[in-house]
XYZ file of C-alpha atoms in Angstrom:
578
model
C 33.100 19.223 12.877
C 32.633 16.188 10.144
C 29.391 16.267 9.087
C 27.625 13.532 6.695
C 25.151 14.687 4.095
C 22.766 12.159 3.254
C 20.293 12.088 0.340
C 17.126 10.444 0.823
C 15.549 9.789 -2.528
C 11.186 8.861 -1.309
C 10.472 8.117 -4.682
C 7.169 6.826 -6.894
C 8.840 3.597 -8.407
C 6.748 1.701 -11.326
C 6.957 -1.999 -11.577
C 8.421 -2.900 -15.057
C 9.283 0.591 -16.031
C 12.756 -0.159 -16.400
C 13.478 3.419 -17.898
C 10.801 5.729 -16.333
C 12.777 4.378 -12.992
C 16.028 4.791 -14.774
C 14.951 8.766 -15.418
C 13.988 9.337 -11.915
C 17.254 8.282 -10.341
C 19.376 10.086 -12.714
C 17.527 13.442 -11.927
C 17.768 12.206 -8.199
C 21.760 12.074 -8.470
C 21.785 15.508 -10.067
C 19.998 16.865 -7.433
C 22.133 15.314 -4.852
C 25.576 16.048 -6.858
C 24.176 20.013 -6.791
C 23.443 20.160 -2.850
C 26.689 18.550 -2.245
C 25.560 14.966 -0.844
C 27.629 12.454 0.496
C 25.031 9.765 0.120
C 21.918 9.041 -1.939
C 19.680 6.487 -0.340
C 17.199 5.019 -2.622
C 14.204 2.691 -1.678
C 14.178 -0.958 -2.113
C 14.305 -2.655 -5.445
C 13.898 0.752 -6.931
C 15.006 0.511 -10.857
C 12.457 -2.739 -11.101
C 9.962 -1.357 -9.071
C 8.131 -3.207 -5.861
C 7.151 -6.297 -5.998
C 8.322 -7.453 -9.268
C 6.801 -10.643 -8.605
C 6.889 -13.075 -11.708
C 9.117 -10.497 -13.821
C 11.609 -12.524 -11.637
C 11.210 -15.661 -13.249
C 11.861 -13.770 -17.015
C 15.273 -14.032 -17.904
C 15.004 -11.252 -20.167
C 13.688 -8.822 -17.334
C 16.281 -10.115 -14.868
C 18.955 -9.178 -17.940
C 17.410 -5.865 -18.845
C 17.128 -5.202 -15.379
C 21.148 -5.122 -14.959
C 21.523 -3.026 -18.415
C 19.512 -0.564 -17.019
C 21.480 -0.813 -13.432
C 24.947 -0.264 -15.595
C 22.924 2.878 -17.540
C 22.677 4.596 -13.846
C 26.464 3.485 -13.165
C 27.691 4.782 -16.481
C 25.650 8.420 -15.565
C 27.293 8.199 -11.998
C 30.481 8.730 -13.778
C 32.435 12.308 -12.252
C 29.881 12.502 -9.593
C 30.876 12.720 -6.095
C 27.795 10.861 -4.843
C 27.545 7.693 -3.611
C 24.641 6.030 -4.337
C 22.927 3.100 -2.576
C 20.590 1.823 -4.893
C 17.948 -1.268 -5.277
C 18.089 -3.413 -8.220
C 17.770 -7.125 -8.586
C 20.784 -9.409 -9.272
C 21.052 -12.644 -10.737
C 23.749 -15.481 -10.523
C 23.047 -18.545 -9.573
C 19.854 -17.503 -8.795
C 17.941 -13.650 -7.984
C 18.723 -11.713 -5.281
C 16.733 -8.138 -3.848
C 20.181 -6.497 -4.083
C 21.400 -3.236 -2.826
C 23.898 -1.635 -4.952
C 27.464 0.585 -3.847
C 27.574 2.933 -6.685
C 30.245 5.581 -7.153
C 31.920 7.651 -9.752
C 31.153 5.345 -12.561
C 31.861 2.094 -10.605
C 29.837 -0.736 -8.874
C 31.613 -0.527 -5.426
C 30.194 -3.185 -3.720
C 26.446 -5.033 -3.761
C 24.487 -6.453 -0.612
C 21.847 -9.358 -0.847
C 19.432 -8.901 1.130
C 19.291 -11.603 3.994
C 15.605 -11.976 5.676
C 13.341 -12.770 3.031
C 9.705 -11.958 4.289
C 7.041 -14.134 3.219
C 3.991 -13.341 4.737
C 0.961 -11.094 3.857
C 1.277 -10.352 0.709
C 4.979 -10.754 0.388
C 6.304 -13.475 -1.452
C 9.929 -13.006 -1.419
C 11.100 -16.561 -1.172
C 9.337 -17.461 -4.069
C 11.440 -15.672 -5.822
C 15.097 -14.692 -4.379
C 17.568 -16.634 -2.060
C 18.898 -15.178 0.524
C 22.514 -13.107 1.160
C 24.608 -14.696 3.700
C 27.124 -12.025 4.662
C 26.179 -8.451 6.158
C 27.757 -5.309 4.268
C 30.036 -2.400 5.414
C 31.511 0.621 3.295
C 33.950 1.852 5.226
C 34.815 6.001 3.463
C 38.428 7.376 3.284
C 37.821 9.257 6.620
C 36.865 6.033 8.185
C 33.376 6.720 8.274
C 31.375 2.911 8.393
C 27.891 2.608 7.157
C 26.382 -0.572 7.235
C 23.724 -1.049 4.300
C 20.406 -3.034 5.238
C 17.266 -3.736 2.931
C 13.465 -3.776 4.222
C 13.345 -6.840 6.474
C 16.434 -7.268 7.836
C 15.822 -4.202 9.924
C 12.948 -5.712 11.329
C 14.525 -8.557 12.678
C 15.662 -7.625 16.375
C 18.698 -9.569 16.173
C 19.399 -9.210 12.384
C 22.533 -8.243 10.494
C 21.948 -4.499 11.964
C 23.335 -6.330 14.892
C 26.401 -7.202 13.244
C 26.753 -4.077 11.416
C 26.594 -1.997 14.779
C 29.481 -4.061 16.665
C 31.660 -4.139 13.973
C 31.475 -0.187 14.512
C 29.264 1.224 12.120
C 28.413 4.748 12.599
C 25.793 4.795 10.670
C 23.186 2.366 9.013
C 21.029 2.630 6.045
C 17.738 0.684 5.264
C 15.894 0.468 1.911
C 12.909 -0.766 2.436
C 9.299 -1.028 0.460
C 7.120 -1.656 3.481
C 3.309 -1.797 2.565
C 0.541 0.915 3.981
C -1.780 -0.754 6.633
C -3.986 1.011 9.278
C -1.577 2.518 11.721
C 1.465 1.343 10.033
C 3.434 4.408 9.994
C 3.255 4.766 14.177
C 3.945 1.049 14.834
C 6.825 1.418 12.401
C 8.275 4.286 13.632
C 8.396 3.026 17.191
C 10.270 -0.448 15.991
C 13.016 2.035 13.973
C 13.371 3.934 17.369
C 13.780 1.137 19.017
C 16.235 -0.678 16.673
C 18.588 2.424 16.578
C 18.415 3.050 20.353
C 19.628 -0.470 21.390
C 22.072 -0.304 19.108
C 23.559 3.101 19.507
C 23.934 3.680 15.692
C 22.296 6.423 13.315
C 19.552 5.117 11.722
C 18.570 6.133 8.319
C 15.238 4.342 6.998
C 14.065 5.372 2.977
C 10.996 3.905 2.244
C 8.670 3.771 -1.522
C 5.973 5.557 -1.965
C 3.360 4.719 -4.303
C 0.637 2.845 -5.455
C 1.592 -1.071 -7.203
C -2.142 -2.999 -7.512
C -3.796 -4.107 -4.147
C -0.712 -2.334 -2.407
C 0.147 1.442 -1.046
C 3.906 2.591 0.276
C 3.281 5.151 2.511
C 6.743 6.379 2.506
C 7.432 8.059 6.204
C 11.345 7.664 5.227
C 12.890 9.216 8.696
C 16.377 9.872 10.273
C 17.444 8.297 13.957
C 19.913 9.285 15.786
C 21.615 6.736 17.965
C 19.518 7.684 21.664
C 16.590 6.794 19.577
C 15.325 10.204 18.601
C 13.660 11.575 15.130
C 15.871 14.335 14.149
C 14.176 14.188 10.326
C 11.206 12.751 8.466
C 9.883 12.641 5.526
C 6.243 13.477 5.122
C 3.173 10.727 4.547
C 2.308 9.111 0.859
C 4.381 12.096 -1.004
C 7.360 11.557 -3.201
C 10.432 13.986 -2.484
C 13.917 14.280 -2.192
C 15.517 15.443 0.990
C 18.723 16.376 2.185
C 20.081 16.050 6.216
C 23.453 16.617 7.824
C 24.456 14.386 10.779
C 27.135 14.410 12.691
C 28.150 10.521 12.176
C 30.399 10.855 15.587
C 28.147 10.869 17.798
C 26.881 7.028 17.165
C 30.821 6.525 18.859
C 29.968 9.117 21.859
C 26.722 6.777 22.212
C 28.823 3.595 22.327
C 31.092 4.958 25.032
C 28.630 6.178 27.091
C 26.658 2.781 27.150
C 29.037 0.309 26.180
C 27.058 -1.858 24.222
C 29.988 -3.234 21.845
C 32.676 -3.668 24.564
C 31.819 -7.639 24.400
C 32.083 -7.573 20.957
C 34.463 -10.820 19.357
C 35.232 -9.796 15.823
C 36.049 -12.700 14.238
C 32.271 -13.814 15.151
C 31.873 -11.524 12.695
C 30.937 -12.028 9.077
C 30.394 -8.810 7.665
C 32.156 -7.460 4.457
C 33.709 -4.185 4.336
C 34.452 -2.066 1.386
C 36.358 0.967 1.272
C 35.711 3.874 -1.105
C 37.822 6.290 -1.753
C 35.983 9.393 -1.051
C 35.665 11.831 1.596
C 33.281 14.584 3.048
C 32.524 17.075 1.455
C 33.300 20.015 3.086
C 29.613 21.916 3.929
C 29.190 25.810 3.980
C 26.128 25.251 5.633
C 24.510 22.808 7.779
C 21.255 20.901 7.205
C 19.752 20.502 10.406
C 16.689 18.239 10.385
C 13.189 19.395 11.195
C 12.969 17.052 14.344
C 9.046 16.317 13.366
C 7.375 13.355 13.519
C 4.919 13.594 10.524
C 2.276 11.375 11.014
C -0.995 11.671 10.575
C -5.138 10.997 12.394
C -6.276 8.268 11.222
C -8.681 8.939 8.847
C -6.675 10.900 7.109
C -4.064 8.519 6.754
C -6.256 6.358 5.315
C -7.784 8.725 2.892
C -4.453 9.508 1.960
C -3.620 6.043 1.337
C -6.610 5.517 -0.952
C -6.260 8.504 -2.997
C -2.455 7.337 -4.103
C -3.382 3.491 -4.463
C -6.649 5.335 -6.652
C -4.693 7.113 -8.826
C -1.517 5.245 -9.083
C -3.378 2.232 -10.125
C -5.258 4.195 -12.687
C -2.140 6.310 -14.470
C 0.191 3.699 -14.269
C -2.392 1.431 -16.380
C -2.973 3.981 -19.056
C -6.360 5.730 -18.061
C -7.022 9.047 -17.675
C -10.622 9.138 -16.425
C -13.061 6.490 -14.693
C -16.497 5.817 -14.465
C -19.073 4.680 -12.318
C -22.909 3.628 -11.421
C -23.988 5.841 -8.926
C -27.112 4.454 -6.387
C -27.288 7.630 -4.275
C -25.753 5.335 -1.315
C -23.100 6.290 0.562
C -20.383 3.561 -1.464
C -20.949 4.971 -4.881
C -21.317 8.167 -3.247
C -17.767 8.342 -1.300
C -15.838 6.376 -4.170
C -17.408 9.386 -6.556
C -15.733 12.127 -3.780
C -12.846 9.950 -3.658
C -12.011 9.896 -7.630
C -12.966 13.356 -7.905
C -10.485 14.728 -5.649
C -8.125 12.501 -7.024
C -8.230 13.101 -11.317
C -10.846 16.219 -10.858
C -14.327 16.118 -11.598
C -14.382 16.317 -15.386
C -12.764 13.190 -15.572
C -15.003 11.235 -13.663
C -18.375 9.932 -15.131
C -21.202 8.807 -13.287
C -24.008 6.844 -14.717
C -27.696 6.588 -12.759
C -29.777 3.536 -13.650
C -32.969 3.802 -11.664
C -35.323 1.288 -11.055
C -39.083 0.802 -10.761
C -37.403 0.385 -6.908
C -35.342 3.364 -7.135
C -36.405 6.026 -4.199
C -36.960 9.769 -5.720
C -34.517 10.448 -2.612
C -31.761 8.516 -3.986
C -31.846 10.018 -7.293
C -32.235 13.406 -5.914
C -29.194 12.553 -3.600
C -27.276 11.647 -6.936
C -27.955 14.639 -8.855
C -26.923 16.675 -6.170
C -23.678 14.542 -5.254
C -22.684 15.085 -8.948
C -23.264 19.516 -9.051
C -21.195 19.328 -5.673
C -18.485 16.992 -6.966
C -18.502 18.910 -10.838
C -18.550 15.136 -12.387
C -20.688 14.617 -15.633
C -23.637 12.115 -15.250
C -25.501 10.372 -17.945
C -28.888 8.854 -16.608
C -30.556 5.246 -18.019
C -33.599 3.748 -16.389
C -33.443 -0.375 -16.439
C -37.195 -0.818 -15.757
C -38.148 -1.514 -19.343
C -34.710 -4.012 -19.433
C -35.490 -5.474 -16.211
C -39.017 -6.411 -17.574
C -38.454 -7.712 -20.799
C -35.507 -9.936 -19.215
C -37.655 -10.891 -16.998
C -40.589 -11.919 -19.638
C -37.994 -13.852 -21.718
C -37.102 -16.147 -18.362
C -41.297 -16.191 -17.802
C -41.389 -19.656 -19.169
C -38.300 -21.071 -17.356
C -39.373 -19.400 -14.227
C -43.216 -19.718 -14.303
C -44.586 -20.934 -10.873
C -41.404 -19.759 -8.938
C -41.231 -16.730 -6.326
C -39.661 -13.949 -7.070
C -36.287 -13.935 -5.279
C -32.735 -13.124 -5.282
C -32.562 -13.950 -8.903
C -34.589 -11.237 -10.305
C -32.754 -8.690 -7.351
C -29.426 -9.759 -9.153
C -30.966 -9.039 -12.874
C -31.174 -5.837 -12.060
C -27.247 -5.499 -10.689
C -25.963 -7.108 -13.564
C -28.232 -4.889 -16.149
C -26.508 -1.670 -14.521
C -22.971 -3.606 -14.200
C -23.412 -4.642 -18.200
C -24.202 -0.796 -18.651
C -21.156 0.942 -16.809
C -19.086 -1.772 -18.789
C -20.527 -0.753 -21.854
C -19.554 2.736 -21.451
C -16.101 1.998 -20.004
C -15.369 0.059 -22.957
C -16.922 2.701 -25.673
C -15.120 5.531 -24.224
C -11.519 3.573 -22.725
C -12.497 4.845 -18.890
C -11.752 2.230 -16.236
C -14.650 1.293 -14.474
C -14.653 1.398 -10.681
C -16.955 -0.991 -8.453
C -17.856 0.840 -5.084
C -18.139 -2.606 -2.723
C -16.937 -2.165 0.291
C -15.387 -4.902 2.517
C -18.623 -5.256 4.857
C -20.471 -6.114 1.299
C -17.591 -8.078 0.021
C -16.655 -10.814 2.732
C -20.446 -11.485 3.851
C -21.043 -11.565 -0.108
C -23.485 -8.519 -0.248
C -22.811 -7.401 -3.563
C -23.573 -8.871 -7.219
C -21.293 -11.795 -8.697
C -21.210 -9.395 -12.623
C -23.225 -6.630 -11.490
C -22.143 -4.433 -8.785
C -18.890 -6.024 -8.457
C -18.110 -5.621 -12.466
C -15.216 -2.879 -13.114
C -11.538 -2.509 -13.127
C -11.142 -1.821 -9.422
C -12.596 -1.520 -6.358
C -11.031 1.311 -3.619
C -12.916 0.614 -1.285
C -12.901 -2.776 -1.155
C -10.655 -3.052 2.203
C -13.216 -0.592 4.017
C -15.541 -1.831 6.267
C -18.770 0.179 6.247
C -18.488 1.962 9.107
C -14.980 3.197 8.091
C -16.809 4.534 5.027
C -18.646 6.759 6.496
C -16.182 8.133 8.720
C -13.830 8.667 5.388
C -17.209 10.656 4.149
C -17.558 12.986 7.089
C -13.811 13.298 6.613
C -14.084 13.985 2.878
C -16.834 16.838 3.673
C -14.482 18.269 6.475
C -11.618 18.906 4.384
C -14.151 20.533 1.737
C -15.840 22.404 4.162
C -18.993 21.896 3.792
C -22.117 18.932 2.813
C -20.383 18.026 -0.581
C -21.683 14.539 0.357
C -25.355 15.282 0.789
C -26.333 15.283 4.553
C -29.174 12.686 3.275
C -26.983 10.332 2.220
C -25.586 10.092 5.900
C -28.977 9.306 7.561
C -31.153 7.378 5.251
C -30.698 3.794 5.710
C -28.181 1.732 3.064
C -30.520 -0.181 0.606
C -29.609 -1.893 -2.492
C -33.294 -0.928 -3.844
C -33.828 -4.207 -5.170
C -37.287 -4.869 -4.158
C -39.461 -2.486 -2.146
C -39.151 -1.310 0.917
C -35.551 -2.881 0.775
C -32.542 -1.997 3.714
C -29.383 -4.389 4.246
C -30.401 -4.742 7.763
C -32.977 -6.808 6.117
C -30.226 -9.575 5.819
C -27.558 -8.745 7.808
C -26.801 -7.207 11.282
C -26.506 -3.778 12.383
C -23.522 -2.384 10.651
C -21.435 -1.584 13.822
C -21.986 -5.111 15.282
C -21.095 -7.035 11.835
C -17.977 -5.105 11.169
C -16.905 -5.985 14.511
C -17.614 -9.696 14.112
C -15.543 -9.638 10.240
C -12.802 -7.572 12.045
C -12.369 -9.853 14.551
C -12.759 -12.758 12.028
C -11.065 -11.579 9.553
C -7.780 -9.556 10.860
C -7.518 -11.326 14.002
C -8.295 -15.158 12.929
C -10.563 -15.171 16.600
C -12.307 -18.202 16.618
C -16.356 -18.606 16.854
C -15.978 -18.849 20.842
C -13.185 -16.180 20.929
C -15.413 -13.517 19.453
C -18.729 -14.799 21.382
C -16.289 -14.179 24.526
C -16.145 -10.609 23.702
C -20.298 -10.346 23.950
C -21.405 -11.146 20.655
C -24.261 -13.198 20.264
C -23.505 -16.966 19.526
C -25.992 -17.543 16.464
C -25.245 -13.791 14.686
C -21.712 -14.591 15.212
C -22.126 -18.104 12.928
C -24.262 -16.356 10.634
C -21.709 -13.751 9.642
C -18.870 -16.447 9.460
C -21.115 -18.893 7.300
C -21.444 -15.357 4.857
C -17.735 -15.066 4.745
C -16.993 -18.826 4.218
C -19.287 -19.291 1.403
C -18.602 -16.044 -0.664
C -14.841 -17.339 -1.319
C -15.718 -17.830 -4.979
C -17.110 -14.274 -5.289
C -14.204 -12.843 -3.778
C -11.834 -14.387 -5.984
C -13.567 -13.375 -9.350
C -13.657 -9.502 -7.869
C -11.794 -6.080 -9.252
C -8.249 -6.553 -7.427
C -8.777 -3.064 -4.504
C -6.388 -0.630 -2.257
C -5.037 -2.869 0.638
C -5.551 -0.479 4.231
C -5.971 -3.735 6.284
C -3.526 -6.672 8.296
C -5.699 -8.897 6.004
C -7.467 -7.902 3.009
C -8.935 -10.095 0.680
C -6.719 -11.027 -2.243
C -3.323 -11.606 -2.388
C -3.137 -11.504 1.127
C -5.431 -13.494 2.711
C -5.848 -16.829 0.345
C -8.666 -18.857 1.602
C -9.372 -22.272 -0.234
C -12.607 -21.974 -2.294
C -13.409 -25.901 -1.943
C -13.114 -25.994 1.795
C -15.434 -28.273 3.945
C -13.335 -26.878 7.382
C -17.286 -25.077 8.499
C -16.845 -24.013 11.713
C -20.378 -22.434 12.046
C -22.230 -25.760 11.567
């Protein structure tokens, strides 16, 4: 029986690390030439790294890009892999390209048609679009039909094509961004697509960590009734190696008939033959017919560990710092880095107040033994006052108000930027998204720092992460106090944030359903929420645009997270809750 080995290369690519990329192919197409592959799939764009973005627009990366492409052609040279590869190409303009390589030749090269631009993609900003669908077609007669990212998504895309012009099996590169319950919605649409049309499916997605976004990876095989005979696991790079038997996609068409109306010539697809054929196996490698995905807080702790430490290696750091309150934020983002880079290279710094509860420093102490992260402690009362006695004559005859809370945010923000700077760690703020779209959180103070994990967590999610985070440790690592005393910025006695806004539960709903779902003011007040606590929480998010935009950039886990993805005008007089 033929059988096709395919490689399926779930790699870690780095944007701009032409070489480092380069590296990790070359060992990829050793390892494939040694277990005898027919095929090496790699993800999309994978020698520039996803999204290049504005590299695009540099000649001089769009050049270097293409010496470094003709590097991994060169090494491909006597091997009896073919390699499908992402690169970008430039002509009259840039492409996302896929590229045919094999034994030391560029075969054939695919541009990839649907160019997404939405959420935080911006591909038609930068590349046109390919017009023609591509086919190699092997000395055996074996056709696979080679897809990037998007144009898998389409339902009547150039898979389409691809399928009735008898492709047996097709390939998809893709970079497809982590969101909550990505990975199950996705899989469904890839069972779907290969199912209707009767073709093995073989989807290779990034993993890794580039700013705001995660790739989850999930890369998985279909066969063409629709079922997962292989996957790849969660947010972990590997290299993986599957037999199919490429037939059957034929037995699947005959049995259904889905390309008997099929006119060719309405066909514009481009086929390339390669001179190769099978290799013959000794053994077969069956898939492990798992679906690997995950609960969903662990998916999303997964997801924020990578973007964590991604973000932070790939920029050069090594170890991070931050304040801790003894709140649950600081608290989880300290668990968070620690399992991440290890406790000894995470700092914490405690800056208590005249406000500061004994409880929360006790908390903090404790948090640190458990988590094995060195703390340095530095009170801000005797700061706080003589800042306070310098601005006595500007302020005499005023309350005391949010101006003097703030002080005290930006003294400890000044502080953990201080020490980030003395000692080269990057500085992490611990706002999460509750705090940062009602505009809870400290313009220089608490929302100084490099950036911000948790920043596309709503509070309630943050404390599910935690009891998560102790789970998997086995034990109150957290401190159980930390869970039940109420959240407080301890700016002023006696201080909780229900003081300002609603009960956590009911404001997280309101921003979710604001936020993600774009539900109007009457929309959300349909689903039971109260009319005037629903236009509170939207006048919060409308007028803390400015903050937002001057924040630490933060892992995306949402539809819509603040950033790059959802772009709100700052000078906007559209107020719906007036």
């Amino acid at each position: 029986m033929m059988r096709l080995r395919i490689g399926i290369a779930q790699l870690n690519s780095h944007v701009g690390n032409l070489r480092g990329n380069l590296d990790k192919a070359k060992k990829a197409l050793n390892i494939a030439e040694t277990k005898k592959s027919d095929l090496l799939i790699f993800p999309e764009l994978f020698l520039t790294g996803y999204p290049p973005e504005d590299l695009v627009l540099k000649t001089g990366f769009l050049n270097d890009s293409k010496k470094i492409l003709n590097e991994y052609i060169k090494y491909s040279m006597n091997k009896n892999v073919i390699s499908v590869i992402g690169d970008l190409d430039f002509e009259v303009d840039a492409y996302n390209a896929a590229y045919i390589v094999y034994n030391g030749k560029e075969e054939a090269k695919y541009h990839k048609i649907y160019l997404p631009n939405y959420s935080v993609f911006d591909e038609k900003r930068y590349f046109s679009p390919g017009t023609q669908p591509l086919m190699i077609e092997m000395k055996n007669g074996l056709k696979i039909g080679i897809t990037i990212c998007e144009d898998i998504w389409v339902p009547n895309g150039p898979a389409v094509d691809l399928a009735e012009m008898g492709a047996h099996v097709i390939v998809n590169l893709s970079a497809s961004p982590y969101t909550k319950g990505k990975p199950e919605s996705r899989l469904e649409m890839l069972k779907t697509r290969a199912s209707e049309l009767s073709t093995w499916l073989v989807y290779v997605n990034l993993v890794g960590g580039q700013d705001e976004i995660v790739f989850d990876g999930g890369s998985v095989v279909i066969n063409p009734f629709g079922e997962v005979v292989h996957s790849l696991s969660l947010f972990e790079e590997t290299i993986d190696f599957i037999d199919i038997d490429p037939i059957s996609s034929t037995r699947a068409n005959l049995r259904e008939g889905k390309r008997r109306h099929l006119i060719y010539e309405t066909h514009n697809v481009e086929v390339r033959k390669i001179d190769k054929s099978i290799y013959k196996k000794d053994n077969i490698l069956k898939g492990n017919k798992k679906i690997l995905l995950l609960n969903k807080y662990e998916e999303m702790y997964e997801a924020l560990k990578l973007g964590l430490k991604d973000y932070v290696y790939k920029n050069g750091f090594s170890k991070v710092i931050l304040g801790l309150s003894g709140g649950m934020d600081s608290a989880f983002v300290a668990a968070l880095a620690a399992d991440v880079f290890g406790g000894e290279n995470v700092f914490g710094i405690l800056m208590p107040s005249q406000y500061s509860s004994r409880g929360s420093i006790e908390d903090s102490i404790m948090l640190s033994k458990n988590l094995g992260i060195n703390t340095h402690t530095i009170p801000i009362r005797k700061t706080f006052e003589t800042l306070l006695k310098e601005l006595n004559v500007a302020f005499k005859g005023l309350a005391m108000n949010v101006a003097e809370e703030n002080i005290q945010a930006r003294i400890r923000g000044t502080i953990v930027m201080a020490f980030s700077n003395k000692f080269g760690y990057i500085a992490l703020a611990t706002g999460n998204k509750s705090e940062v779209a009602t505009g809870y959180a400290t313009l220089y103070g608490d929302m100084a720092g490099g950036f911000s994990p948790i920043k596309d967590v709503y509070k309630t999610e943050i404390y599910k992460l935690a009891k998560y985070f102790n789970g998997i440790k086995g034990g109150w690592v957290i401190p159980e106090n930390i869970f039940t005393k109420a959240p407080s910025a301890e700016l002023r006695p006696d201080q909780t944030d229900q003081d300002k806004l609603p009960p956590y539960e009911i404001l997280d709903s309101i921003l979710e359903r604001y936020i993600e779902y774009e539900m109007s003011i009457d929309e959300i007040v349909e689903d039971g929420y109260d009319i005037e606590t629903v236009k509170y929480v939207i006048k919060l998010v409308d007028l803390n645009e400015y903050k937002r935009r001057q924040g630490a950039p933060g892992i995306k886990i949402t539809q819509r997270a603040f950033g790059k993805d959802r772009r709100m005008p700052i000078t906007n007089g559209y107020k719906i809750w007036r």
